[in-house]
Amino acid sequence: MAYTFVAAAMGQSAALTSGFKVLAALLCVGIAVLLIAMLAYQAVLDSRTRKTVELRRNVRETVGRMVTGGNFAIKEPDRAALVSRRGVAELLRLIDGMTAGGQEAMRSMLHQLRYETFVSRQLDSENPEYLALVVRMVAALNLTELNGRVSQILYAYPGDVSLQYEAFMALSRLGSAEPLVQVCMDKAFAQSLSFRSLQQILGAYTGDRAQLSAYLLHAPDPYVVRTCLKLIGTCRIEELAHDVEDKRRKPESDNLLIDAIRCLGLLGYGPAAARIAGFSAHSKWEVRAIVATALGQVDPTTGASTLAQMLCDSEWQVRY
């Protein structure tokens, strides 16, 4: 009986040993396959990196020759590489790092390649991430004829904040007032951008800022109106001072009131001094503080008595 037990135990041990050997062999094969796959993947990445570096160098050299009056010449493989998602991304990186002269030469080079035709086709993409790149390229190449397509993208992807930012920025850089106004005045359009993003977008506008601001002051979105007020004050668009005062008379919120008073102060609009002083006893110290600043900018002489009273305000933010 003891002999039978020992024999059975030895049989089980031999079976386990054999099983471990099989598992070890399979593990070694798996590791080898994984290493081969990793090496192959790295080789592909290295190849793409080399091609990307070569593409950048060739494009830079071509643009450099064009800046100095040289001839346009770019190799056929590079032409093929440019009409791709990678090509769009690389061109944008190059354009962003160039001087104004270099950017103009780049646009000339791409125009000779009829790159605008390729860009126009890419606006039909259903990939929002890629569309954001293409929209940036529309602005970089100053393709104003495509601004209508860009505004359509805003409606097609209302929930994509990144794409919405790039589309708005492209319209602004193109100086396209009509599509910008159309979208901003549309009550049905869901604008998802932050106040800071809107400031960046309107600050990049290349067209007539006074004309654009005159429209956007009446936008249904208070964020757009507040951004417009900041633009008017910062850029000293004095011809819109009366329109700004009208907005101050009928403020939809305390923040809008503060922005309107701040804008009038930056514009130094004297006729508004008395009405600004009328808010010196406002219940919110934030409003009283901006009133004190604006009065000092608009007409410190006329507002001297009001400013003297405000020196005794209960809040230090108003006094200082």
mmCIF file of C-alpha atoms in Angstrom:
data_model
loop_
_atom_site.group_PDB
_atom_site.id
_atom_site.type_symbol
_atom_site.label_atom_id
_atom_site.label_comp_id
_atom_site.label_asym_id
_atom_site.label_seq_id
_atom_site.Cartn_x
_atom_site.Cartn_y
_atom_site.Cartn_z
ATOM 1 C CA MET A 1 0.000 0.000 0.000
ATOM 2 C CA ALA A 2 2.832 2.336 0.901
ATOM 3 C CA TYR A 3 4.530 1.493 -2.374
ATOM 4 C CA THR A 4 1.362 2.340 -4.301
ATOM 5 C CA PHE A 5 1.085 5.721 -2.548
ATOM 6 C CA VAL A 6 4.712 6.621 -3.292
ATOM 7 C CA ALA A 7 4.329 5.626 -6.924
ATOM 8 C CA ALA A 8 1.195 7.756 -7.256
ATOM 9 C CA ALA A 9 2.940 10.731 -5.666
ATOM 10 C CA MET A 10 5.919 10.358 -8.000
ATOM 11 C CA GLY A 11 3.542 10.195 -10.982
ATOM 12 C CA GLN A 12 1.828 13.413 -9.920
ATOM 13 C CA SER A 13 5.204 15.093 -9.414
ATOM 14 C CA ALA A 14 6.337 14.074 -12.896
ATOM 15 C CA ALA A 15 3.091 15.396 -14.381
ATOM 16 C CA LEU A 16 3.492 18.727 -12.558
ATOM 17 C CA THR A 17 7.080 19.014 -13.725
ATOM 18 C CA SER A 18 6.038 18.348 -17.283
ATOM 19 C CA GLY A 19 3.261 20.949 -16.974
ATOM 20 C CA PHE A 20 5.675 23.561 -15.618
ATOM 21 C CA LYS A 21 8.019 22.909 -18.526
ATOM 22 C CA VAL A 22 5.195 23.461 -21.000
ATOM 23 C CA LEU A 23 4.160 26.700 -19.257
ATOM 24 C CA ALA A 24 7.762 27.894 -19.178
ATOM 25 C CA ALA A 25 8.123 27.162 -22.878
ATOM 26 C CA LEU A 26 4.908 29.015 -23.687
ATOM 27 C CA LEU A 27 6.035 31.956 -21.538
ATOM 28 C CA CYS A 28 9.362 32.129 -23.363
ATOM 29 C CA VAL A 29 7.581 32.053 -26.723
ATOM 30 C CA GLY A 30 5.198 34.803 -25.572
ATOM 31 C CA ILE A 31 8.067 36.991 -24.373
ATOM 32 C CA ALA A 32 9.912 36.461 -27.657
ATOM 33 C CA VAL A 33 6.826 37.402 -29.687
ATOM 34 C CA LEU A 34 6.279 40.496 -27.517
ATOM 35 C CA LEU A 35 9.895 41.587 -27.954
ATOM 36 C CA ILE A 36 9.678 41.126 -31.718
ATOM 37 C CA ALA A 37 6.434 43.139 -31.818
ATOM 38 C CA MET A 38 7.980 45.915 -29.731
ATOM 39 C CA LEU A 39 11.053 46.038 -31.947
ATOM 40 C CA ALA A 40 8.885 46.137 -35.065
ATOM 41 C CA TYR A 41 6.742 48.926 -33.584
ATOM 42 C CA GLN A 42 9.838 50.890 -32.616
ATOM 43 C CA ALA A 43 11.238 50.434 -36.098
ATOM 44 C CA VAL A 44 8.022 51.849 -37.567
ATOM 45 C CA LEU A 45 8.159 54.802 -35.158
ATOM 46 C CA ASP A 46 11.820 55.420 -36.007
ATOM 47 C CA SER A 47 10.996 55.318 -39.695
ATOM 48 C CA ARG A 48 8.127 57.795 -39.261
ATOM 49 C CA THR A 49 10.324 60.057 -37.140
ATOM 50 C CA ARG A 50 13.054 60.049 -39.771
ATOM 51 C CA LYS A 51 10.530 60.827 -42.495
ATOM 52 C CA THR A 52 8.994 63.609 -40.395
ATOM 53 C CA VAL A 53 12.384 65.181 -39.665
ATOM 54 C CA GLU A 54 13.316 64.950 -43.334
ATOM 55 C CA LEU A 55 9.982 66.457 -44.349
ATOM 56 C CA ARG A 56 10.442 69.385 -41.954
ATOM 57 C CA ARG A 57 13.976 69.986 -43.236
ATOM 58 C CA ASN A 58 12.937 69.901 -46.889
ATOM 59 C CA VAL A 59 9.978 72.229 -46.347
ATOM 60 C CA ARG A 60 12.116 74.660 -44.320
ATOM 61 C CA GLU A 61 14.764 74.679 -47.062
ATOM 62 C CA THR A 62 12.143 75.285 -49.756
ATOM 63 C CA VAL A 63 10.536 78.119 -47.789
ATOM 64 C CA GLY A 64 13.981 79.580 -47.054
ATOM 65 C CA ARG A 65 14.806 79.661 -50.752
ATOM 66 C CA MET A 66 11.487 81.339 -51.544
ATOM 67 C CA VAL A 67 12.006 83.997 -48.853
ATOM 68 C CA THR A 68 15.324 84.947 -50.463
ATOM 69 C CA GLY A 69 13.841 84.969 -53.963
ATOM 70 C CA GLY A 70 14.851 81.448 -54.952
ATOM 71 C CA ASN A 71 12.889 79.003 -57.073
ATOM 72 C CA PHE A 72 10.116 76.768 -55.833
ATOM 73 C CA ALA A 73 11.169 73.124 -55.725
ATOM 74 C CA ILE A 74 9.924 70.322 -53.545
ATOM 75 C CA LYS A 75 10.398 66.599 -54.079
ATOM 76 C CA GLU A 76 7.511 64.398 -55.105
ATOM 77 C CA PRO A 77 7.698 62.192 -51.941
ATOM 78 C CA ASP A 78 7.382 65.340 -49.827
ATOM 79 C CA ARG A 79 4.385 66.477 -51.879
ATOM 80 C CA ALA A 80 2.679 63.182 -51.075
ATOM 81 C CA ALA A 81 3.582 63.455 -47.382
ATOM 82 C CA LEU A 82 2.090 66.943 -47.134
ATOM 83 C CA VAL A 83 -1.356 65.792 -48.284
ATOM 84 C CA SER A 84 -1.948 63.696 -45.183
ATOM 85 C CA ARG A 85 -3.006 64.177 -41.592
ATOM 86 C CA ARG A 86 0.645 64.064 -40.517
ATOM 87 C CA GLY A 87 1.481 66.607 -43.196
ATOM 88 C CA VAL A 88 -1.174 69.037 -41.953
ATOM 89 C CA ALA A 89 0.081 68.735 -38.366
ATOM 90 C CA GLU A 90 3.714 69.247 -39.366
ATOM 91 C CA LEU A 91 2.942 72.232 -41.579
ATOM 92 C CA LEU A 92 1.058 73.922 -38.748
ATOM 93 C CA ARG A 93 4.027 73.393 -36.412
ATOM 94 C CA LEU A 94 6.341 74.932 -38.984
ATOM 95 C CA ILE A 95 4.028 77.881 -39.709
ATOM 96 C CA ASP A 96 3.603 78.684 -36.004
ATOM 97 C CA GLY A 97 7.386 78.956 -35.600
ATOM 98 C CA MET A 98 8.012 81.158 -38.649
ATOM 99 C CA THR A 99 8.398 84.880 -39.099
ATOM 100 C CA ALA A 100 5.799 86.827 -41.076
ATOM 101 C CA GLY A 101 7.993 86.586 -44.178
ATOM 102 C CA GLY A 102 8.411 82.858 -43.732
ATOM 103 C CA GLN A 103 4.673 82.362 -43.306
ATOM 104 C CA GLU A 104 3.981 84.319 -46.489
ATOM 105 C CA ALA A 105 6.507 82.184 -48.379
ATOM 106 C CA MET A 106 4.913 79.046 -46.940
ATOM 107 C CA ARG A 107 1.482 80.166 -48.151
ATOM 108 C CA SER A 108 2.955 80.839 -51.593
ATOM 109 C CA MET A 109 4.559 77.398 -51.683
ATOM 110 C CA LEU A 110 1.352 75.635 -50.644
ATOM 111 C CA HIS A 111 -0.636 77.679 -53.133
ATOM 112 C CA GLN A 112 1.612 76.420 -55.919
ATOM 113 C CA LEU A 113 0.913 72.911 -54.652
ATOM 114 C CA ARG A 114 -2.822 73.745 -54.806
ATOM 115 C CA TYR A 115 -2.992 72.810 -51.172
ATOM 116 C CA GLU A 116 -6.241 74.741 -50.676
ATOM 117 C CA THR A 117 -8.031 72.078 -52.751
ATOM 118 C CA PHE A 118 -6.789 69.377 -50.401
ATOM 119 C CA VAL A 119 -7.753 71.430 -47.331
ATOM 120 C CA SER A 120 -11.243 72.011 -48.710
ATOM 121 C CA ARG A 121 -11.763 68.259 -49.151
ATOM 122 C CA GLN A 122 -10.543 67.572 -45.616
ATOM 123 C CA LEU A 123 -13.328 69.738 -44.171
ATOM 124 C CA ASP A 124 -15.623 66.803 -44.993
ATOM 125 C CA SER A 125 -13.835 64.654 -42.394
ATOM 126 C CA GLU A 126 -15.966 63.238 -39.581
ATOM 127 C CA ASN A 127 -13.040 63.148 -37.140
ATOM 128 C CA PRO A 128 -13.375 66.202 -34.812
ATOM 129 C CA GLU A 129 -9.711 66.059 -33.745
ATOM 130 C CA TYR A 130 -8.520 66.125 -37.353
ATOM 131 C CA LEU A 131 -11.089 68.775 -38.266
ATOM 132 C CA ALA A 132 -9.580 71.051 -35.605
ATOM 133 C CA LEU A 133 -6.227 70.816 -37.430
ATOM 134 C CA VAL A 134 -7.817 71.444 -40.816
ATOM 135 C CA VAL A 135 -9.697 74.491 -39.515
ATOM 136 C CA ARG A 136 -6.429 75.893 -38.162
ATOM 137 C CA MET A 137 -4.903 75.361 -41.603
ATOM 138 C CA VAL A 138 -7.783 77.283 -43.210
ATOM 139 C CA ALA A 139 -6.833 80.282 -41.057
ATOM 140 C CA ALA A 140 -3.082 79.795 -41.544
ATOM 141 C CA LEU A 141 -3.483 79.875 -45.334
ATOM 142 C CA ASN A 142 -5.999 82.764 -45.152
ATOM 143 C CA LEU A 143 -8.606 80.790 -47.114
ATOM 144 C CA THR A 144 -11.450 83.283 -46.643
ATOM 145 C CA GLU A 145 -13.531 81.493 -49.274
ATOM 146 C CA LEU A 146 -13.944 78.622 -46.803
ATOM 147 C CA ASN A 147 -15.323 80.652 -43.878
ATOM 148 C CA GLY A 148 -18.847 79.417 -44.621
ATOM 149 C CA ARG A 149 -17.671 75.803 -44.322
ATOM 150 C CA VAL A 150 -15.991 76.628 -41.017
ATOM 151 C CA SER A 151 -19.176 78.145 -39.580
ATOM 152 C CA GLN A 152 -21.069 74.998 -40.626
ATOM 153 C CA ILE A 153 -18.664 72.953 -38.504
ATOM 154 C CA LEU A 154 -19.680 75.008 -35.462
ATOM 155 C CA TYR A 155 -23.255 73.798 -35.903
ATOM 156 C CA ALA A 156 -22.259 70.234 -36.788
ATOM 157 C CA TYR A 157 -20.220 69.701 -33.581
ATOM 158 C CA PRO A 158 -21.894 71.895 -30.912
ATOM 159 C CA GLY A 159 -20.593 69.856 -27.969
ATOM 160 C CA ASP A 160 -16.913 69.727 -28.950
ATOM 161 C CA VAL A 161 -15.292 72.634 -27.074
ATOM 162 C CA SER A 162 -11.857 72.193 -28.662
ATOM 163 C CA LEU A 163 -13.230 72.191 -32.201
ATOM 164 C CA GLN A 164 -15.557 75.088 -31.369
ATOM 165 C CA TYR A 165 -12.577 77.126 -30.145
ATOM 166 C CA GLU A 166 -10.515 76.413 -33.284
ATOM 167 C CA ALA A 167 -13.443 77.209 -35.600
ATOM 168 C CA PHE A 168 -14.213 80.503 -33.838
ATOM 169 C CA MET A 169 -10.506 81.376 -33.800
ATOM 170 C CA ALA A 170 -10.197 80.625 -37.514
ATOM 171 C CA LEU A 171 -13.132 82.913 -38.368
ATOM 172 C CA SER A 172 -11.602 85.630 -36.193
ATOM 173 C CA ARG A 173 -8.151 85.326 -37.781
ATOM 174 C CA LEU A 174 -9.752 85.403 -41.219
ATOM 175 C CA GLY A 175 -11.487 88.665 -40.290
ATOM 176 C CA SER A 176 -14.815 87.100 -41.219
ATOM 177 C CA ALA A 177 -17.372 89.335 -39.512
ATOM 178 C CA GLU A 178 -20.522 87.995 -41.187
ATOM 179 C CA PRO A 179 -20.253 84.324 -40.073
ATOM 180 C CA LEU A 180 -19.036 85.376 -36.624
ATOM 181 C CA VAL A 181 -21.982 87.704 -36.125
ATOM 182 C CA GLN A 182 -24.406 85.160 -37.545
ATOM 183 C CA VAL A 183 -23.316 82.479 -35.080
ATOM 184 C CA CYS A 184 -23.050 84.806 -32.080
ATOM 185 C CA MET A 185 -26.491 86.326 -32.701
ATOM 186 C CA ASP A 186 -28.142 82.915 -33.078
ATOM 187 C CA LYS A 187 -30.084 82.235 -29.867
ATOM 188 C CA ALA A 188 -30.313 78.554 -30.773
ATOM 189 C CA PHE A 189 -26.525 78.140 -30.933
ATOM 190 C CA ALA A 190 -25.029 76.627 -27.761
ATOM 191 C CA GLN A 191 -21.797 78.524 -27.131
ATOM 192 C CA SER A 192 -19.597 76.478 -24.759
ATOM 193 C CA LEU A 193 -16.395 78.545 -24.557
ATOM 194 C CA SER A 194 -15.017 80.206 -21.447
ATOM 195 C CA PHE A 195 -14.766 83.968 -20.970
ATOM 196 C CA ARG A 196 -10.979 83.777 -21.413
ATOM 197 C CA SER A 197 -11.292 81.776 -24.657
ATOM 198 C CA LEU A 198 -13.713 84.343 -26.056
ATOM 199 C CA GLN A 199 -11.261 87.115 -25.163
ATOM 200 C CA GLN A 200 -8.499 85.317 -27.065
ATOM 201 C CA ILE A 201 -10.754 84.810 -30.074
ATOM 202 C CA LEU A 202 -11.992 88.415 -30.362
ATOM 203 C CA GLY A 203 -8.508 89.694 -29.569
ATOM 204 C CA ALA A 204 -7.212 87.848 -32.661
ATOM 205 C CA TYR A 205 -9.796 89.425 -34.985
ATOM 206 C CA THR A 206 -8.081 90.873 -38.065
ATOM 207 C CA GLY A 207 -11.005 92.809 -39.544
ATOM 208 C CA ASP A 208 -12.733 96.034 -38.529
ATOM 209 C CA ARG A 209 -13.069 95.653 -34.763
ATOM 210 C CA ALA A 210 -15.391 98.621 -34.380
ATOM 211 C CA GLN A 211 -17.838 97.196 -36.909
ATOM 212 C CA LEU A 212 -17.746 93.731 -35.316
ATOM 213 C CA SER A 213 -18.160 95.130 -31.792
ATOM 214 C CA ALA A 214 -21.154 97.252 -32.820
ATOM 215 C CA TYR A 215 -22.979 94.031 -33.719
ATOM 216 C CA LEU A 216 -21.771 91.853 -30.859
ATOM 217 C CA LEU A 217 -22.818 94.388 -28.207
ATOM 218 C CA HIS A 218 -26.353 93.164 -28.896
ATOM 219 C CA ALA A 219 -25.569 89.427 -28.797
ATOM 220 C CA PRO A 220 -27.933 87.288 -26.688
ATOM 221 C CA ASP A 221 -25.017 85.611 -24.885
ATOM 222 C CA PRO A 222 -23.812 87.802 -21.958
ATOM 223 C CA TYR A 223 -20.316 86.273 -22.186
ATOM 224 C CA VAL A 224 -20.022 87.520 -25.765
ATOM 225 C CA VAL A 225 -21.238 90.992 -24.754
ATOM 226 C CA ARG A 226 -18.804 91.181 -21.828
ATOM 227 C CA THR A 227 -15.935 90.070 -24.075
ATOM 228 C CA CYS A 228 -16.964 92.725 -26.593
ATOM 229 C CA LEU A 229 -16.941 95.401 -23.867
ATOM 230 C CA LYS A 230 -13.430 94.379 -22.876
ATOM 231 C CA LEU A 231 -12.310 94.580 -26.514
ATOM 232 C CA ILE A 232 -13.831 98.054 -26.950
ATOM 233 C CA GLY A 233 -12.143 99.362 -23.806
ATOM 234 C CA THR A 234 -8.758 97.747 -24.454
ATOM 235 C CA CYS A 235 -8.636 98.870 -28.093
ATOM 236 C CA ARG A 236 -10.023 102.342 -27.240
ATOM 237 C CA ILE A 237 -12.841 102.152 -29.790
ATOM 238 C CA GLU A 238 -14.205 105.554 -28.817
ATOM 239 C CA GLU A 239 -16.913 105.729 -31.499
ATOM 240 C CA LEU A 240 -18.830 103.025 -29.609
ATOM 241 C CA ALA A 241 -18.842 104.854 -26.258
ATOM 242 C CA HIS A 242 -22.498 105.891 -26.633
ATOM 243 C CA ASP A 243 -23.499 102.273 -27.393
ATOM 244 C CA VAL A 244 -21.603 101.116 -24.317
ATOM 245 C CA GLU A 245 -23.424 103.672 -22.177
ATOM 246 C CA ASP A 246 -26.753 102.327 -23.439
ATOM 247 C CA LYS A 247 -25.637 98.863 -22.350
ATOM 248 C CA ARG A 248 -24.785 100.286 -18.898
ATOM 249 C CA ARG A 249 -28.242 101.809 -18.564
ATOM 250 C CA LYS A 250 -29.933 98.433 -19.052
ATOM 251 C CA PRO A 251 -27.520 95.913 -17.503
ATOM 252 C CA GLU A 252 -28.679 92.289 -17.400
ATOM 253 C CA SER A 253 -26.335 91.484 -14.496
ATOM 254 C CA ASP A 254 -23.931 93.135 -12.069
ATOM 255 C CA ASN A 255 -20.993 91.663 -13.999
ATOM 256 C CA LEU A 256 -22.239 93.267 -17.196
ATOM 257 C CA LEU A 257 -22.670 96.573 -15.371
ATOM 258 C CA ILE A 258 -19.121 96.373 -14.017
ATOM 259 C CA ASP A 259 -17.700 95.635 -17.472
ATOM 260 C CA ALA A 260 -19.662 98.502 -19.048
ATOM 261 C CA ILE A 261 -18.485 101.024 -16.424
ATOM 262 C CA ARG A 262 -14.900 99.770 -16.728
ATOM 263 C CA CYS A 263 -15.107 100.166 -20.510
ATOM 264 C CA LEU A 264 -16.410 103.739 -20.235
ATOM 265 C CA GLY A 265 -13.545 104.541 -17.877
ATOM 266 C CA LEU A 266 -10.960 103.171 -20.319
ATOM 267 C CA LEU A 267 -12.568 105.209 -23.088
ATOM 268 C CA GLY A 268 -12.513 108.348 -20.911
ATOM 269 C CA TYR A 269 -16.098 109.081 -21.913
ATOM 270 C CA GLY A 270 -16.854 112.331 -20.049
ATOM 271 C CA PRO A 271 -20.634 112.526 -20.735
ATOM 272 C CA ALA A 272 -21.110 109.362 -18.682
ATOM 273 C CA ALA A 273 -19.400 110.719 -15.539
ATOM 274 C CA ALA A 274 -22.568 111.826 -13.739
ATOM 275 C CA ARG A 275 -24.401 108.597 -14.459
ATOM 276 C CA ILE A 276 -21.410 106.520 -13.390
ATOM 277 C CA ALA A 277 -21.320 108.467 -10.117
ATOM 278 C CA GLY A 278 -24.927 107.435 -9.571
ATOM 279 C CA PHE A 279 -23.715 103.890 -8.841
ATOM 280 C CA SER A 280 -21.355 105.033 -6.051
ATOM 281 C CA ALA A 281 -23.807 103.793 -3.412
ATOM 282 C CA HIS A 282 -24.471 100.427 -5.091
ATOM 283 C CA SER A 283 -25.093 97.540 -2.683
ATOM 284 C CA LYS A 284 -22.144 95.528 -4.058
ATOM 285 C CA TRP A 285 -18.637 96.720 -3.318
ATOM 286 C CA GLU A 286 -17.400 95.275 -6.648
ATOM 287 C CA VAL A 287 -19.566 97.818 -8.472
ATOM 288 C CA ARG A 288 -18.553 100.679 -6.159
ATOM 289 C CA ALA A 289 -14.866 99.846 -6.649
ATOM 290 C CA ILE A 290 -15.066 100.025 -10.441
ATOM 291 C CA VAL A 291 -17.106 103.247 -10.171
ATOM 292 C CA ALA A 292 -14.263 104.868 -8.219
ATOM 293 C CA THR A 293 -11.700 103.746 -10.814
ATOM 294 C CA ALA A 294 -13.828 104.829 -13.789
ATOM 295 C CA LEU A 295 -14.580 108.262 -12.301
ATOM 296 C CA GLY A 296 -10.872 108.868 -11.892
ATOM 297 C CA GLN A 297 -10.318 107.997 -15.547
ATOM 298 C CA VAL A 298 -13.328 109.822 -17.006
ATOM 299 C CA ASP A 299 -13.436 113.124 -15.118
ATOM 300 C CA PRO A 300 -11.767 113.294 -11.682
ATOM 301 C CA THR A 301 -12.652 116.987 -11.345
ATOM 302 C CA THR A 302 -16.400 116.559 -11.830
ATOM 303 C CA GLY A 303 -16.417 113.429 -9.741
ATOM 304 C CA ALA A 304 -14.202 114.839 -6.977
ATOM 305 C CA SER A 305 -16.970 115.115 -4.357
ATOM 306 C CA THR A 306 -18.180 111.575 -5.079
ATOM 307 C CA LEU A 307 -14.633 110.212 -4.914
ATOM 308 C CA ALA A 308 -14.093 112.001 -1.586
ATOM 309 C CA GLN A 309 -17.167 110.290 -0.127
ATOM 310 C CA MET A 310 -15.997 106.930 -1.444
ATOM 311 C CA LEU A 311 -12.756 107.309 0.513
ATOM 312 C CA CYS A 312 -14.905 106.574 3.567
ATOM 313 C CA ASP A 313 -16.429 103.408 2.094
ATOM 314 C CA SER A 314 -16.698 100.445 4.472
ATOM 315 C CA GLU A 315 -14.804 98.180 2.056
ATOM 316 C CA TRP A 316 -11.064 98.646 1.609
ATOM 317 C CA GLN A 317 -11.281 97.499 -2.024
ATOM 318 C CA VAL A 318 -13.331 100.629 -2.749
ATOM 319 C CA ARG A 319 -11.145 102.998 -0.716
ATOM 320 C CA TYR A 320 -7.954 101.872 -2.428
#
